[in-house]
PDB file of C-alpha atoms in Angstrom:
ATOM      1  CA  MET V   1      61.043  27.403  32.659  1.00  0.00           C
ATOM      2  CA  ASN V   2      57.762  29.047  33.587  1.00  0.00           C
ATOM      3  CA  THR V   3      56.427  32.078  31.733  1.00  0.00           C
ATOM      4  CA  ARG V   4      56.836  34.487  34.657  1.00  0.00           C
ATOM      5  CA  ARG V   5      60.490  33.580  35.128  1.00  0.00           C
ATOM      6  CA  ALA V   6      61.115  33.957  31.391  1.00  0.00           C
ATOM      7  CA  LEU V   7      59.495  37.406  31.364  1.00  0.00           C
ATOM      8  CA  ASN V   8      61.504  38.477  34.404  1.00  0.00           C
ATOM      9  CA  SER V   9      64.720  37.289  32.767  1.00  0.00           C
ATOM     10  CA  TYR V  10      63.880  39.142  29.560  1.00  0.00           C
ATOM     11  CA  ALA V  11      63.041  42.332  31.454  1.00  0.00           C
ATOM     12  CA  LYS V  12      66.325  42.161  33.374  1.00  0.00           C
ATOM     13  CA  VAL V  13      68.419  41.662  30.237  1.00  0.00           C
ATOM     14  CA  SER V  14      66.499  44.371  28.395  1.00  0.00           C
ATOM     15  CA  CYS V  15      66.997  46.820  31.268  1.00  0.00           C
ATOM     16  CA  GLU V  16      70.706  46.034  31.552  1.00  0.00           C
ATOM     17  CA  ALA V  17      71.119  46.545  27.797  1.00  0.00           C
ATOM     18  CA  ASN V  18      69.372  49.923  27.994  1.00  0.00           C
ATOM     19  CA  ILE V  19      71.560  51.024  30.896  1.00  0.00           C
ATOM     20  CA  GLY V  20      74.687  50.201  28.920  1.00  0.00           C
ATOM     21  CA  VAL V  21      73.795  52.618  26.109  1.00  0.00           C
ATOM     22  CA  ALA V  22      71.844  55.283  28.012  1.00  0.00           C
ATOM     23  CA  SER V  23      73.066  58.844  28.404  1.00  0.00           C
ATOM     24  CA  PRO V  24      73.276  60.355  31.894  1.00  0.00           C
ATOM     25  CA  HIS V  25      69.997  62.152  31.169  1.00  0.00           C
ATOM     26  CA  GLU V  26      68.304  58.893  30.179  1.00  0.00           C
ATOM     27  CA  LEU V  27      69.668  57.106  33.257  1.00  0.00           C
ATOM     28  CA  ILE V  28      68.036  59.639  35.564  1.00  0.00           C
ATOM     29  CA  GLN V  29      64.763  59.206  33.668  1.00  0.00           C
ATOM     30  CA  MET V  30      65.069  55.433  34.028  1.00  0.00           C
ATOM     31  CA  LEU V  31      65.540  55.836  37.784  1.00  0.00           C
ATOM     32  CA  TYR V  32      62.420  57.987  38.092  1.00  0.00           C
ATOM     33  CA  ASP V  33      60.469  55.471  36.003  1.00  0.00           C
ATOM     34  CA  GLY V  34      61.797  52.591  38.109  1.00  0.00           C
ATOM     35  CA  ALA V  35      60.758  54.319  41.322  1.00  0.00           C
ATOM     36  CA  LEU V  36      57.251  54.886  39.949  1.00  0.00           C
ATOM     37  CA  GLN V  37      56.950  51.257  38.834  1.00  0.00           C
ATOM     38  CA  ARG V  38      57.936  50.010  42.268  1.00  0.00           C
ATOM     39  CA  ILE V  39      55.389  52.267  43.949  1.00  0.00           C
ATOM     40  CA  VAL V  40      52.673  50.781  41.739  1.00  0.00           C
ATOM     41  CA  GLN V  41      53.881  47.300  42.699  1.00  0.00           C
ATOM     42  CA  ALA V  42      53.889  48.238  46.397  1.00  0.00           C
ATOM     43  CA  LYS V  43      50.320  49.525  46.121  1.00  0.00           C
ATOM     44  CA  GLY V  44      49.253  46.241  44.524  1.00  0.00           C
ATOM     45  CA  ALA V  45      50.993  44.324  47.271  1.00  0.00           C
ATOM     46  CA  ILE V  46      49.121  46.297  49.943  1.00  0.00           C
ATOM     47  CA  GLN V  47      45.825  45.640  48.169  1.00  0.00           C
ATOM     48  CA  HIS V  48      46.601  41.913  48.046  1.00  0.00           C
ATOM     49  CA  ASN V  49      47.956  41.779  51.604  1.00  0.00           C
ATOM     50  CA  GLN V  50      51.443  40.761  50.436  1.00  0.00           C
ATOM     51  CA  VAL V  51      53.452  42.323  53.232  1.00  0.00           C
ATOM     52  CA  GLY V  52      56.827  40.980  52.085  1.00  0.00           C
ATOM     53  CA  VAL V  53      56.409  42.215  48.526  1.00  0.00           C
ATOM     54  CA  LYS V  54      55.211  45.611  49.766  1.00  0.00           C
ATOM     55  CA  GLY V  55      58.294  45.985  51.948  1.00  0.00           C
ATOM     56  CA  LYS V  56      60.621  44.916  49.174  1.00  0.00           C
ATOM     57  CA  LYS V  57      59.142  47.329  46.631  1.00  0.00           C
ATOM     58  CA  ILE V  58      59.072  50.287  49.009  1.00  0.00           C
ATOM     59  CA  ASN V  59      62.656  49.553  50.056  1.00  0.00           C
ATOM     60  CA  GLU V  60      63.702  49.408  46.397  1.00  0.00           C
ATOM     61  CA  THR V  61      61.999  52.779  45.823  1.00  0.00           C
ATOM     62  CA  ILE V  62      63.798  54.221  48.841  1.00  0.00           C
ATOM     63  CA  ALA V  63      67.115  52.939  47.455  1.00  0.00           C
ATOM     64  CA  ILE V  64      66.450  54.635  44.117  1.00  0.00           C
ATOM     65  CA  ILE V  65      65.551  57.956  45.766  1.00  0.00           C
ATOM     66  CA  ASN V  66      68.603  57.706  48.038  1.00  0.00           C
ATOM     67  CA  GLY V  67      70.764  57.086  44.962  1.00  0.00           C
ATOM     68  CA  LEU V  68      69.347  60.143  43.221  1.00  0.00           C
ATOM     69  CA  ARG V  69      69.850  62.226  46.359  1.00  0.00           C
ATOM     70  CA  GLU V  70      73.411  61.044  46.946  1.00  0.00           C
ATOM     71  CA  ASN V  71      74.376  61.985  43.408  1.00  0.00           C
ATOM     72  CA  LEU V  72      73.190  65.570  43.626  1.00  0.00           C
ATOM     73  CA  ASP V  73      75.981  68.095  43.371  1.00  0.00           C
ATOM     74  CA  VAL V  74      74.884  70.280  46.284  1.00  0.00           C
ATOM     75  CA  ASP V  75      78.232  72.094  46.354  1.00  0.00           C
ATOM     76  CA  ASN V  76      77.883  73.396  42.806  1.00  0.00           C
ATOM     77  CA  GLY V  77      74.173  72.983  42.120  1.00  0.00           C
ATOM     78  CA  GLY V  78      72.998  76.041  44.012  1.00  0.00           C
ATOM     79  CA  ASP V  79      69.418  76.441  45.136  1.00  0.00           C
ATOM     80  CA  LEU V  80      68.117  73.912  42.628  1.00  0.00           C
ATOM     81  CA  ALA V  81      70.254  71.075  44.013  1.00  0.00           C
ATOM     82  CA  ASN V  82      69.430  72.062  47.600  1.00  0.00           C
ATOM     83  CA  ASN V  83      65.694  72.195  46.838  1.00  0.00           C
ATOM     84  CA  MET V  84      65.868  68.813  45.114  1.00  0.00           C
ATOM     85  CA  GLU V  85      67.660  67.344  48.106  1.00  0.00           C
ATOM     86  CA  MET V  86      64.949  68.649  50.443  1.00  0.00           C
ATOM     87  CA  LEU V  87      62.276  67.177  48.165  1.00  0.00           C
ATOM     88  CA  TYR V  88      64.060  63.811  48.085  1.00  0.00           C
ATOM     89  CA  ILE V  89      64.254  63.845  51.896  1.00  0.00           C
ATOM     90  CA  TYR V  90      60.536  64.575  52.075  1.00  0.00           C
ATOM     91  CA  ILE V  91      59.740  61.770  49.601  1.00  0.00           C
ATOM     92  CA  LEU V  92      61.820  59.378  51.693  1.00  0.00           C
ATOM     93  CA  SER V  93      59.859  60.312  54.825  1.00  0.00           C
ATOM     94  CA  VAL V  94      56.558  59.788  52.968  1.00  0.00           C
ATOM     95  CA  LEU V  95      57.732  56.370  51.732  1.00  0.00           C
ATOM     96  CA  ASN V  96      58.781  55.361  55.243  1.00  0.00           C
ATOM     97  CA  LYS V  97      55.385  56.387  56.658  1.00  0.00           C
ATOM     98  CA  ALA V  98      53.597  54.539  53.843  1.00  0.00           C
ATOM     99  CA  HIS V  99      55.617  51.441  54.672  1.00  0.00           C
ATOM    100  CA  GLN V 100      54.814  51.638  58.375  1.00  0.00           C
ATOM    101  CA  LYS V 101      51.108  52.365  57.903  1.00  0.00           C
ATOM    102  CA  ASN V 102      50.376  50.336  54.738  1.00  0.00           C
ATOM    103  CA  ASP V 103      48.981  53.606  53.399  1.00  0.00           C
ATOM    104  CA  ILE V 104      48.201  53.732  49.689  1.00  0.00           C
ATOM    105  CA  ALA V 105      47.407  57.464  49.893  1.00  0.00           C
ATOM    106  CA  LEU V 106      50.963  58.143  51.044  1.00  0.00           C
ATOM    107  CA  LEU V 107      52.319  56.029  48.190  1.00  0.00           C
ATOM    108  CA  ASP V 108      50.152  58.096  45.823  1.00  0.00           C
ATOM    109  CA  GLU V 109      51.651  61.282  47.286  1.00  0.00           C
ATOM    110  CA  ALA V 110      55.199  59.994  46.759  1.00  0.00           C
ATOM    111  CA  ALA V 111      54.316  58.877  43.221  1.00  0.00           C
ATOM    112  CA  GLN V 112      52.872  62.285  42.404  1.00  0.00           C
ATOM    113  CA  LEU V 113      56.016  64.058  43.617  1.00  0.00           C
ATOM    114  CA  ILE V 114      58.312  61.677  41.744  1.00  0.00           C
ATOM    115  CA  GLY V 115      56.093  61.931  38.669  1.00  0.00           C
ATOM    116  CA  ASN V 116      56.340  65.728  38.763  1.00  0.00           C
ATOM    117  CA  MET V 117      60.119  65.502  38.989  1.00  0.00           C
ATOM    118  CA  ALA V 118      60.190  62.989  36.119  1.00  0.00           C
ATOM    119  CA  SER V 119      58.040  65.281  33.974  1.00  0.00           C
ATOM    120  CA  ALA V 120      60.287  68.236  34.686  1.00  0.00           C
ATOM    121  CA  TRP V 121      63.347  66.110  33.926  1.00  0.00           C
ATOM    122  CA  ARG V 122      61.883  65.135  30.522  1.00  0.00           C
ATOM    123  CA  GLU V 123      61.534  68.844  29.720  1.00  0.00           C
ATOM    124  CA  ILE V 124      65.244  69.456  30.277  1.00  0.00           C
ATOM    125  CA  SER V 125      67.281  69.264  27.116  1.00  0.00           C
ATOM    126  CA  PRO V 126      69.685  66.304  27.320  1.00  0.00           C
ATOM    127  CA  SER V 127      72.409  68.495  25.807  1.00  0.00           C
ATOM    128  CA  LYS V 128      72.334  70.630  28.966  1.00  0.00           C
ATOM    129  CA  VAL V 129      73.009  67.629  31.185  1.00  0.00           C
ATOM    130  CA  THR V 130      76.586  66.525  31.621  1.00  0.00           C
ATOM    131  CA  GLU V 131      78.011  63.864  33.862  1.00  0.00           C
ATOM    132  CA  SER V 132      79.612  66.542  36.023  1.00  0.00           C
ATOM    133  CA  SER V 133      76.260  68.220  36.700  1.00  0.00           C
ATOM    134  CA  LEU V 134      74.659  65.046  38.048  1.00  0.00           C
TER     135      LEU V 134
END
């Protein structure tokens, strides 16, 4: 077994173990962190002209953002949920443009927006987050 494969296997098991014990608040944070990691990987792929990797990482980021968006409670979340949905839609459009244009600046814009949301999420007390509010 090569070292890279071993590290990937370890990372996958470690991530799955963390998901199994994470609170809803921690799961959202993990999703934000995962989206940011994939953007970094996509940027590296663009810099190294790895078109397939870039597409895969941007598509994975899009899937994460879509998952966050689909789990918003827009019926009960008021203006906050609606504003978050609009921001997620904007981030998705930025990611799609970055994918089409191989544009690192657009990936940086998406990362900044996601990073701001992640920072705000960290500031929220986990005791205020319940499964029904996600």
